[in-house]
Amino acid sequence: MNVYLNIALFFCGAVVAQGRAPTILGGWMHHENPSSSLKFFNLAFQAFAARVSPPYLRGINLKVVKASTQVVNGVNYKLEVEKAEVSCGFQQLAWPATYYNWNPYKNLLCWTGKVLEVCTIQLHENIRAQKVIIESFDCRKP
């Protein structure tokens, strides 16, 4: 009888411990609205900066369209990034210009042009070493 009681207590303890365990590691988690995440943008920028020579991404806009993470021995990232050209110009002032204070920073307008490439980037972040490794970097025309 004592053996059955010990087995029952062990089984109940295992069920309670399993209920408190975090989600199972290894599955991919898809993120909504990844373009608003600074982490995903920084990872995409690091990947592009490693592939492009200086002045790096001058005249280029990056937008993270899709992002997924997988927790393993570190964190795996899958990013889909749109690379688009950026154009900037100065806003035309109304005449006479005496009514407006000329400030080039307020009058500068930039807009995103057509998408040049869509890139799929896979990265692995080693949390202990705080190092990000680019595992694959493939770009295609949209």
XYZ file of C-alpha atoms in Angstrom, residues 17-125:
109
model
C 5.900 20.141 -12.477
C 5.005 19.541 -16.135
C 2.180 22.080 -15.904
C 4.614 24.760 -14.725
C 7.233 23.990 -17.382
C 7.771 26.591 -20.107
C 6.639 25.947 -23.652
C 8.454 23.234 -25.548
C 11.676 24.435 -27.120
C 12.461 24.010 -30.781
C 9.247 25.180 -32.471
C 9.165 28.203 -34.763
C 7.207 31.202 -33.494
C 5.931 33.672 -36.117
C 5.761 37.336 -35.125
C 3.100 39.814 -36.196
C 4.166 43.270 -37.391
C 7.919 42.532 -37.353
C 8.801 45.864 -38.968
C 8.084 47.612 -35.668
C 10.660 45.507 -33.774
C 14.035 47.160 -33.256
C 15.647 43.746 -32.596
C 14.635 42.378 -36.012
C 15.707 45.591 -37.756
C 19.126 45.531 -36.060
C 19.645 41.894 -37.077
C 18.702 42.687 -40.687
C 20.995 45.718 -40.720
C 23.918 43.659 -39.344
C 23.376 41.017 -42.031
C 23.263 43.584 -44.848
C 26.236 45.543 -43.480
C 28.306 42.333 -43.463
C 27.489 41.738 -47.161
C 27.769 45.303 -48.509
C 30.908 47.425 -48.625
C 30.945 51.020 -47.293
C 29.008 53.342 -47.422
C 26.842 50.344 -46.517
C 23.172 51.056 -47.064
C 23.246 54.613 -48.357
C 20.026 55.328 -50.231
C 18.484 52.005 -49.157
C 15.480 51.318 -46.939
C 15.057 47.973 -45.160
C 11.662 46.665 -44.118
C 11.288 43.414 -42.186
C 8.220 41.755 -43.718
C 8.254 38.378 -41.941
C 10.066 37.208 -38.832
C 10.201 33.894 -37.001
C 12.202 32.784 -33.984
C 13.162 29.362 -32.680
C 14.621 28.808 -29.225
C 17.341 26.159 -29.260
C 20.826 26.427 -27.778
C 20.479 30.154 -28.420
C 17.936 31.719 -30.767
C 17.464 31.077 -34.486
C 15.951 33.865 -36.574
C 14.318 33.714 -40.015
C 13.804 37.151 -41.513
C 12.306 38.191 -44.824
C 13.491 41.703 -45.635
C 12.517 44.034 -48.468
C 15.329 46.226 -49.759
C 13.963 49.376 -51.418
C 15.516 52.539 -52.765
C 14.994 55.816 -50.928
C 14.684 59.222 -52.527
C 14.957 62.496 -50.662
C 14.322 66.078 -51.640
C 13.536 69.481 -50.222
C 10.002 70.748 -49.888
C 9.255 73.659 -52.222
C 8.539 76.795 -50.249
C 5.616 79.022 -51.092
C 6.456 82.428 -52.504
C 7.384 84.806 -50.935
C 9.753 82.880 -48.707
C 9.833 85.637 -46.093
C 6.877 84.030 -44.321
C 8.778 80.799 -43.666
C 11.914 80.126 -41.698
C 14.290 78.185 -43.932
C 15.354 75.110 -42.023
C 16.786 72.369 -44.255
C 16.029 69.678 -41.677
C 12.333 70.537 -41.523
C 12.035 70.887 -45.287
C 13.755 67.593 -46.159
C 11.325 64.872 -47.244
C 12.200 61.253 -47.973
C 10.069 58.512 -49.480
C 10.554 54.858 -50.292
C 10.672 53.844 -53.922
C 10.310 50.471 -55.573
C 11.458 47.262 -53.920
C 14.778 46.154 -55.427
C 15.215 42.783 -53.702
C 13.507 40.514 -51.212
C 16.059 38.757 -49.014
C 15.634 35.746 -46.752
C 18.110 35.761 -43.884
C 18.700 33.015 -41.327
C 20.749 33.892 -38.261
C 21.748 32.183 -35.037
C 22.323 34.174 -31.858
